[in-house]
Coordinates of C-alpha atoms in Angstrom, one line a residue:
M1 CA 5.5 23.2 -16.8
E2 CA 3.9 25.2 -13.9
K3 CA 0.9 25.7 -16.1
S4 CA 0.5 22.0 -16.5
V5 CA 0.8 21.5 -12.8
L6 CA -2.0 24.0 -12.2
T7 CA -4.1 22.3 -14.8
A8 CA -3.6 18.9 -13.1
I9 CA -4.4 20.3 -9.7
E10 CA -7.6 21.8 -11.0
R11 CA -8.7 19.0 -13.3
F12 CA -8.2 16.2 -10.7
S13 CA -9.1 18.2 -7.6
L14 CA -5.7 17.4 -6.1
L15 CA -5.9 20.0 -3.3
Q16 CA -9.6 19.8 -2.6
D17 CA -9.2 18.4 0.9
T18 CA -6.0 20.1 2.2
K19 CA -3.6 23.0 1.9
E20 CA -0.7 21.2 3.5
V21 CA 1.5 19.5 0.9
T22 CA 4.5 17.3 1.6
V23 CA 6.8 16.7 -1.5
A24 CA 8.3 13.2 -1.7
L25 CA 11.8 14.4 -2.5
S26 CA 14.4 12.0 -3.8
G27 CA 16.7 14.7 -5.2
G28 CA 16.2 13.6 -8.8
A29 CA 15.1 15.8 -11.6
D30 CA 11.4 14.9 -11.3
S31 CA 11.1 15.5 -7.6
M32 CA 13.3 18.6 -7.6
S33 CA 11.2 20.2 -10.4
L34 CA 8.0 19.3 -8.5
L35 CA 9.5 21.0 -5.3
Y36 CA 10.4 24.2 -7.2
A37 CA 7.1 24.3 -9.1
L38 CA 5.0 24.0 -6.0
F39 CA 7.3 26.5 -4.2
N40 CA 6.8 29.0 -6.9
L41 CA 3.1 28.4 -7.0
R42 CA 2.6 28.2 -3.2
E43 CA 1.0 31.7 -2.8
K44 CA -1.3 31.2 -5.8
L45 CA -2.4 27.8 -4.5
G46 CA -2.5 29.0 -0.8
I47 CA -0.5 26.0 0.4
N48 CA 2.0 25.3 3.1
L49 CA 4.9 23.3 1.6
F50 CA 7.0 20.6 3.3
A51 CA 9.3 17.9 2.0
A52 CA 10.3 14.3 3.0
H53 CA 13.3 12.2 2.0
L54 CA 14.0 8.6 2.7
N55 CA 17.5 7.0 2.5
H56 CA 16.9 3.4 1.6
M57 CA 20.5 2.6 2.6
I58 CA 21.0 0.5 -0.6
R59 CA 23.4 2.7 -2.6
G60 CA 26.0 3.5 0.0
D61 CA 27.9 6.8 -0.5
E62 CA 25.6 7.7 -3.4
A63 CA 22.5 7.6 -1.1
L64 CA 24.3 9.7 1.5
R65 CA 25.2 12.2 -1.3
D66 CA 21.5 12.4 -2.2
E67 CA 20.5 12.9 1.4
E68 CA 22.9 15.8 2.0
F69 CA 21.8 17.3 -1.3
V70 CA 18.1 17.5 -0.5
K71 CA 18.9 18.8 3.0
K72 CA 20.9 21.7 1.5
Q73 CA 18.2 22.4 -1.2
C74 CA 15.4 22.5 1.4
E75 CA 17.4 24.7 3.6
K76 CA 18.0 27.1 0.7
L77 CA 14.3 27.3 0.0
G78 CA 13.3 27.4 3.7
V79 CA 11.1 24.2 3.2
P80 CA 10.9 22.0 6.3
L81 CA 12.3 18.6 5.6
S82 CA 11.6 15.2 7.3
C83 CA 14.5 12.8 6.6
E84 CA 15.0 9.2 7.7
R85 CA 17.2 6.2 7.0
I86 CA 15.7 2.7 6.8
D87 CA 17.6 -0.5 5.9
V88 CA 15.4 -1.7 3.1
L89 CA 17.6 -4.8 2.3
S90 CA 17.1 -6.1 5.9
F91 CA 13.4 -5.3 5.7
A92 CA 13.1 -7.3 2.5
R93 CA 14.9 -10.3 4.0
E94 CA 12.7 -10.2 7.1
R95 CA 9.5 -10.0 5.1
K96 CA 10.8 -12.2 2.3
L97 CA 10.0 -9.5 -0.3
S98 CA 11.8 -8.4 -3.4
T99 CA 14.0 -5.3 -3.0
E100 CA 11.7 -3.2 -5.2
L101 CA 8.6 -4.2 -3.4
A102 CA 10.2 -3.7 0.0
A103 CA 11.5 -0.3 -1.0
R104 CA 8.0 0.7 -2.2
E105 CA 6.3 -0.4 1.0
V106 CA 8.9 1.2 3.3
R107 CA 8.8 4.4 1.3
Y108 CA 5.0 4.8 1.3
D109 CA 4.8 3.9 5.0
F110 CA 7.4 6.6 5.7
L111 CA 5.6 9.2 3.6
S112 CA 2.2 8.4 5.3
R113 CA 3.8 8.7 8.7
V114 CA 5.5 12.1 8.2
S115 CA 3.0 13.7 5.8
K116 CA 1.2 16.9 6.6
G117 CA -2.0 16.7 4.5
A118 CA -1.4 15.6 1.0
V119 CA 1.8 13.8 -0.2
A120 CA 2.9 15.0 -3.7
T121 CA 4.9 12.4 -5.6
A122 CA 6.8 13.2 -8.8
H123 CA 5.1 10.7 -11.2
T124 CA 5.0 12.1 -14.7
A125 CA 3.1 11.3 -17.9
S126 CA 6.2 9.3 -18.9
D127 CA 6.0 7.2 -15.7
N128 CA 2.3 6.7 -16.5
L129 CA 3.0 5.3 -20.0
E130 CA 5.7 3.0 -18.6
T131 CA 3.3 1.7 -16.0
L132 CA 0.6 1.1 -18.6
L133 CA 3.0 -0.8 -20.8
F134 CA 4.4 -2.8 -17.9
N135 CA 0.9 -3.9 -16.8
L136 CA -0.1 -4.7 -20.4
T137 CA 2.9 -7.1 -20.8
R138 CA 1.7 -8.9 -17.7
G139 CA -1.8 -9.4 -19.2
S140 CA -3.5 -6.9 -16.8
A141 CA -7.2 -6.3 -17.0
L142 CA -8.8 -2.9 -17.4
K143 CA -7.8 -1.7 -13.9
G144 CA -4.1 -2.2 -14.7
L145 CA -4.5 -0.3 -17.9
C146 CA -5.8 2.8 -16.1
G147 CA -2.1 3.6 -15.3
I148 CA -1.1 5.8 -12.4
P149 CA -4.1 7.6 -10.8
P150 CA -3.7 11.3 -10.4
K151 CA -5.0 11.0 -6.8
R152 CA -5.2 8.0 -4.4
G153 CA -5.9 8.7 -0.8
I154 CA -3.4 11.3 0.5
F155 CA -1.1 10.8 -2.5
I156 CA -1.3 13.3 -5.4
R157 CA 0.6 13.5 -8.7
P158 CA 0.8 17.2 -9.8
L159 CA 3.2 16.3 -12.6
I160 CA 0.9 13.7 -14.2
L161 CA 0.4 15.9 -17.3
C162 CA 4.1 16.7 -17.7
T163 CA 6.6 14.5 -19.6
R164 CA 10.1 13.8 -18.6
E165 CA 11.2 16.2 -21.3
D166 CA 9.1 18.9 -19.8
V167 CA 10.8 18.2 -16.4
E168 CA 14.4 18.4 -17.9
T169 CA 13.6 21.6 -19.8
Y170 CA 12.1 23.2 -16.6
C171 CA 15.2 22.3 -14.6
K172 CA 17.5 23.7 -17.3
N173 CA 15.5 27.0 -17.7
N174 CA 15.4 27.6 -14.0
N175 CA 18.9 26.4 -13.1
I176 CA 17.5 23.7 -10.8
R177 CA 20.2 21.3 -9.7
Y178 CA 19.4 17.6 -9.2
V179 CA 21.2 14.3 -8.6
T180 CA 21.0 11.1 -10.7
D181 CA 20.3 7.7 -9.3
S182 CA 22.7 5.3 -11.0
T183 CA 20.2 2.5 -11.0
N184 CA 18.0 4.5 -13.4
L185 CA 20.8 4.2 -16.0
S186 CA 20.7 0.4 -16.0
D187 CA 18.5 -2.0 -18.0
D188 CA 18.6 -4.5 -15.2
Y189 CA 15.0 -3.6 -14.1
T190 CA 12.0 -4.3 -16.3
R191 CA 10.8 -0.7 -16.1
N192 CA 14.1 0.7 -17.2
K193 CA 14.0 -1.6 -20.3
I194 CA 10.7 -0.2 -21.2
R195 CA 12.0 3.4 -20.6
H196 CA 15.2 3.0 -22.6
R197 CA 14.2 0.6 -25.4
V198 CA 10.4 0.6 -25.9
I199 CA 9.3 4.2 -25.3
P200 CA 11.7 5.7 -27.9
V201 CA 10.2 3.5 -30.6
L202 CA 6.7 4.5 -29.6
K203 CA 7.7 8.2 -29.7
E204 CA 8.9 7.7 -33.3
I205 CA 5.4 6.7 -34.1
N206 CA 3.8 9.4 -32.0
P207 CA 6.0 12.1 -30.4
S208 CA 3.1 12.8 -27.9
A209 CA 2.8 9.2 -26.8
E210 CA 2.9 10.1 -23.1
R211 CA 0.1 12.6 -23.3
A212 CA -1.9 10.2 -25.4
A213 CA -1.5 7.6 -22.7
V214 CA -2.7 10.0 -20.0
R215 CA -5.9 10.7 -22.0
A216 CA -6.4 7.0 -22.6
A217 CA -5.9 6.1 -18.9
S218 CA -8.3 8.8 -17.9
E219 CA -11.0 7.5 -20.2
L220 CA -10.4 3.9 -19.1
S221 CA -10.5 5.0 -15.4
E222 CA -14.0 6.3 -15.9
D223 CA -15.1 3.1 -17.6
S224 CA -13.5 1.0 -14.8
L225 CA -15.3 3.1 -12.1
F226 CA -18.7 2.6 -13.8
L227 CA -18.2 -1.2 -14.0
E228 CA -17.1 -1.3 -10.3
E229 CA -20.3 0.5 -9.3
C230 CA -22.5 -1.8 -11.4
A231 CA -20.7 -4.8 -9.8
D232 CA -21.3 -3.4 -6.3
R233 CA -25.0 -2.9 -7.0
Y234 CA -25.4 -6.5 -8.4
L235 CA -23.5 -7.9 -5.3
Y236 CA -25.7 -6.0 -2.9
E237 CA -28.9 -7.1 -4.6
N238 CA -28.0 -10.8 -4.9
L239 CA -26.3 -11.9 -1.7
S240 CA -28.3 -14.3 0.5
G241 CA -27.6 -17.1 2.9
G242 CA -23.8 -16.8 2.6
G243 CA -23.9 -17.3 -1.2
L244 CA -24.2 -15.2 -4.3
D245 CA -27.2 -15.8 -6.7
V246 CA -25.6 -16.4 -10.1
S247 CA -28.7 -18.0 -11.7
S248 CA -29.2 -14.8 -13.8
L249 CA -25.8 -13.2 -14.4
P250 CA -25.2 -9.7 -15.8
K251 CA -22.7 -9.2 -18.6
A252 CA -19.3 -10.7 -18.1
P253 CA -17.4 -7.4 -17.2
I254 CA -19.9 -6.8 -14.4
A255 CA -20.3 -10.5 -13.3
K256 CA -16.6 -11.1 -13.1
R257 CA -16.0 -8.1 -10.9
A258 CA -18.9 -9.1 -8.6
I259 CA -17.4 -12.6 -8.4
K260 CA -14.0 -11.3 -7.4
K261 CA -15.5 -9.0 -4.7
F262 CA -17.7 -11.9 -3.4
A263 CA -14.7 -14.2 -3.1
E264 CA -12.7 -11.6 -1.2
I265 CA -15.7 -11.0 1.2
S266 CA -16.0 -14.7 1.7
A267 CA -12.3 -15.2 2.5
D268 CA -10.3 -12.1 3.3
E269 CA -7.0 -13.8 2.7
L270 CA -8.0 -14.9 -0.8
S271 CA -6.7 -12.9 -3.7
L272 CA -7.8 -14.2 -7.1
D273 CA -6.2 -13.5 -10.5
N274 CA -8.1 -13.3 -13.8
L275 CA -7.7 -17.0 -14.6
H276 CA -9.4 -18.0 -11.3
I277 CA -12.2 -15.5 -11.9
S278 CA -12.8 -16.7 -15.4
E279 CA -12.9 -20.3 -14.2
I280 CA -15.5 -19.5 -11.5
Y281 CA -17.5 -17.5 -14.2
R282 CA -17.4 -20.6 -16.4
I283 CA -19.1 -22.9 -13.9
C284 CA -21.8 -20.4 -13.0
G285 CA -25.3 -21.3 -14.2
A286 CA -24.5 -25.0 -13.6
R287 CA -23.5 -27.4 -10.9
G288 CA -19.8 -27.9 -10.2
R289 CA -16.8 -26.7 -8.4
T290 CA -13.3 -25.4 -9.1
G291 CA -10.2 -25.2 -6.9
L292 CA -8.7 -21.9 -5.7
P293 CA -5.5 -20.9 -3.9
L294 CA -4.9 -21.5 -0.2
G295 CA -7.1 -24.6 -0.1
F296 CA -10.3 -22.9 -1.0
Y297 CA -12.7 -23.9 -3.8
A298 CA -15.7 -22.3 -5.5
E299 CA -18.9 -24.3 -5.8
I300 CA -22.3 -23.8 -7.4
K301 CA -25.3 -25.1 -5.5
D302 CA -28.9 -24.4 -6.5
G303 CA -27.9 -21.4 -8.6
R304 CA -25.8 -19.8 -5.9
L305 CA -22.0 -19.4 -5.6
F306 CA -20.2 -20.4 -2.4
I307 CA -16.6 -20.0 -1.6
T308 CA -15.6 -22.8 0.8
K309 CA -12.3 -23.9 2.4
Q310 CA -11.2 -27.5 2.6
K311 CA -11.3 -28.7 6.2
E312 CA -7.9 -28.1 7.8
K313 CA -6.3 -30.9 9.8
N314 CA -3.5 -28.9 11.3
A315 CA -5.3 -26.1 13.0
K316 CA -6.8 -28.3 15.7
N317 CA -3.4 -29.5 16.6
F318 CA -2.4 -26.2 18.0
E319 CA -3.6 -24.2 21.0
F320 CA -2.9 -20.6 22.2
K321 CA -2.7 -19.5 25.8
V322 CA -3.0 -15.8 26.6
K323 CA -2.7 -14.2 30.0
T324 CA -2.6 -10.5 30.9
E325 CA -1.2 -8.7 33.9
R326 CA -1.7 -5.0 34.8
R327 CA 1.2 -3.1 36.5
I328 CA 2.8 0.3 36.8
N329 CA 5.0 1.0 33.8
D330 CA 8.6 0.0 34.5
L331 CA 9.7 -1.0 31.0
F332 CA 11.9 2.0 30.5
T333 CA 13.9 1.3 33.7
N334 CA 14.6 -2.4 33.4
G335 CA 17.0 -2.3 30.4
E336 CA 16.8 -2.1 26.7
K337 CA 16.7 -5.9 26.2
I338 CA 13.6 -6.2 28.3
N339 CA 12.0 -3.3 26.5
N340 CA 12.5 -5.0 23.1
L341 CA 10.9 -8.2 24.4
L342 CA 7.9 -6.6 26.1
L343 CA 6.9 -3.4 24.2
N344 CA 5.5 -5.5 21.3
N345 CA 3.1 -7.1 23.8
S346 CA 2.3 -4.2 26.1
L347 CA -0.6 -1.8 26.0
D348 CA -1.2 1.6 27.7
C349 CA -4.4 0.9 29.8
D350 CA -5.4 4.6 29.7
K351 CA -5.5 4.5 25.9
I352 CA -7.8 1.5 25.6
I353 CA -11.3 2.6 24.6
G354 CA -14.2 1.0 26.4
K355 CA -13.8 -2.7 27.2
S356 CA -11.1 -5.0 25.8
V357 CA -12.0 -8.5 24.6
L358 CA -9.9 -11.4 23.4
R359 CA -11.2 -13.0 20.2
T360 CA -10.1 -14.1 16.8
R361 CA -10.2 -12.0 13.7
Q362 CA -13.4 -10.7 12.1
A363 CA -14.2 -9.4 8.6
G364 CA -13.0 -5.8 8.2
D365 CA -10.4 -5.9 11.0
S366 CA -7.5 -3.6 10.6
I367 CA -4.7 -2.1 12.7
R368 CA -2.1 0.7 12.6
L369 CA 1.0 -1.0 14.0
V370 CA 3.6 0.9 16.0
G371 CA 6.2 2.5 13.7
R372 CA 4.5 1.4 10.4
G373 CA 2.8 4.7 9.6
C374 CA -0.2 3.2 7.9
T375 CA -3.3 1.2 8.6
K376 CA -3.5 -2.4 7.2
S377 CA -6.1 -5.1 7.2
L378 CA -5.3 -8.2 9.2
K379 CA -5.5 -10.1 5.9
K380 CA -2.5 -8.2 4.5
L381 CA -0.5 -8.3 7.8
M382 CA -1.0 -12.1 8.1
N383 CA 0.2 -12.4 4.5
E384 CA 3.2 -10.2 5.2
Y385 CA 4.2 -12.1 8.4
R386 CA 3.7 -15.4 6.6
V387 CA 1.1 -16.7 9.2
P388 CA 0.2 -20.2 8.1
T389 CA -3.3 -20.3 6.5
E390 CA -4.6 -22.9 8.9
L391 CA -3.8 -20.7 11.9
R392 CA -5.3 -17.4 10.7
D393 CA -8.8 -18.0 12.0
T394 CA -7.5 -19.1 15.4
L395 CA -4.8 -16.5 16.0
P396 CA -5.6 -14.5 19.2
V397 CA -6.6 -10.9 18.7
L398 CA -7.3 -8.3 21.4
A399 CA -9.7 -5.5 20.6
D400 CA -11.4 -2.6 22.3
D401 CA -14.5 -0.7 21.3
S402 CA -12.7 1.0 18.5
G403 CA -11.0 -2.0 16.9
V404 CA -8.0 -4.3 17.1
I405 CA -5.2 -3.2 19.5
W406 CA -3.0 -6.4 19.6
I407 CA -2.3 -9.4 17.4
F408 CA -0.5 -12.5 18.5
G409 CA 3.1 -12.6 17.1
I410 CA 2.6 -9.3 15.2
G411 CA 2.3 -6.4 17.6
V412 CA 0.3 -3.6 19.1
A413 CA -1.6 -0.7 17.7
Q414 CA 0.1 2.7 17.6
R415 CA -2.7 4.4 19.5
C416 CA -2.3 2.0 22.5
A417 CA 1.5 1.7 22.5
V418 CA 3.4 2.1 25.8
T419 CA 5.7 5.1 26.0
K420 CA 7.8 6.6 28.8
N421 CA 4.8 8.7 29.8
S422 CA 2.5 5.7 30.2
R423 CA 1.5 4.9 33.8
D424 CA -0.8 1.8 34.0
I425 CA 0.1 -0.8 31.4
M426 CA -1.1 -4.3 30.4
I427 CA 1.5 -7.0 29.7
I428 CA 0.3 -9.8 27.4
N429 CA 1.9 -13.2 27.9
A430 CA 1.0 -15.4 25.0
S431 CA 2.2 -18.7 23.8
Q432 CA 1.5 -21.3 21.2
S433 CA 1.8 -25.1 21.7
K434 CA 1.2 -28.2 19.7
I435 CA -1.3 -30.7 21.0
N436 CA -0.3 -34.3 21.0
D437 CA -2.7 -36.5 19.1

């Protein structure tokens, strides 16, 4: 298995940008085999190895067992471990997300925050096949059929060429202990149904089904990248006057990708599925319009495509008032209750870059919120916090010369957050009120 890990690292340039690797360690067979493989290869690869474990606080005593297990294993190997507990169920309720989606978001935020260089996750060729099949059953387009990418940002998958059988054999031959998540034994989740019922049938047809899926996903990824580049070029060459010239469209695979990109540029909160894209493509080359989510519609005028929003009636019925005051930091001496109320609306003046300006959101705005461990676009944050569509273009935003540092009702940027060491601070007093007609 270690040979397959080395092959994946070389083939996909997984360690091209760093020699610091943090293993996402659950304690299961996959992640334990990954930890030991990288530990054994650390000198050959010239890497510094770390580990990170998140207790989702969902499985009670079983989760505590896993936490203690990984602590002992990392101590045994001398691998530094970052370990945290986060109440995923409470997070899911607050954000109105499914448990699986909330767990994924919390986990990746945690890993981004504690990582040193690259984060190695234990996704295998078997996981890749399950993902491909899962996306296929949902009618996914080419991008979804590309499976799990070997590398995405700081996240790398050194086990992507190894099957689950390879992992189990490696653990057995090297006397590697691991724990079993009881939820993996259940068919309650869609992915588990694919794993326990579908994959065995496919392996009867082709015992190397997982490795075949890796090859197919790699080929499809190359095709997808080429089409994305063609769509970007077409978009760049045909944008004018706020519209997209569709009088002479390229082939459908390129045109549909360009349409999707244009729609998202025109309305950053808009995310279109394949049915919407196909409907827009249908009306191109003629006059007409078609409705889209969130009150938007696509319209063809004089051979150009425009994405427009129906006029909102509610936005004008609200107004925001924002006042700021500057004072010496006393938030950590006035009591915990006051801290909780004010810290989310307080900035360290010494950390503000250049001049600060109060405005509304702009295209490309993003922020790294306190405690979140990752940078997100304002579009995604407003979706997450369920900001009403009609208020998104009027919501107050404070920015300095380097970007957004505060958003009404959401919070402040990590880089400008107030700490016990802050001296001069800015307190933001903001309110929203309804205007009587």
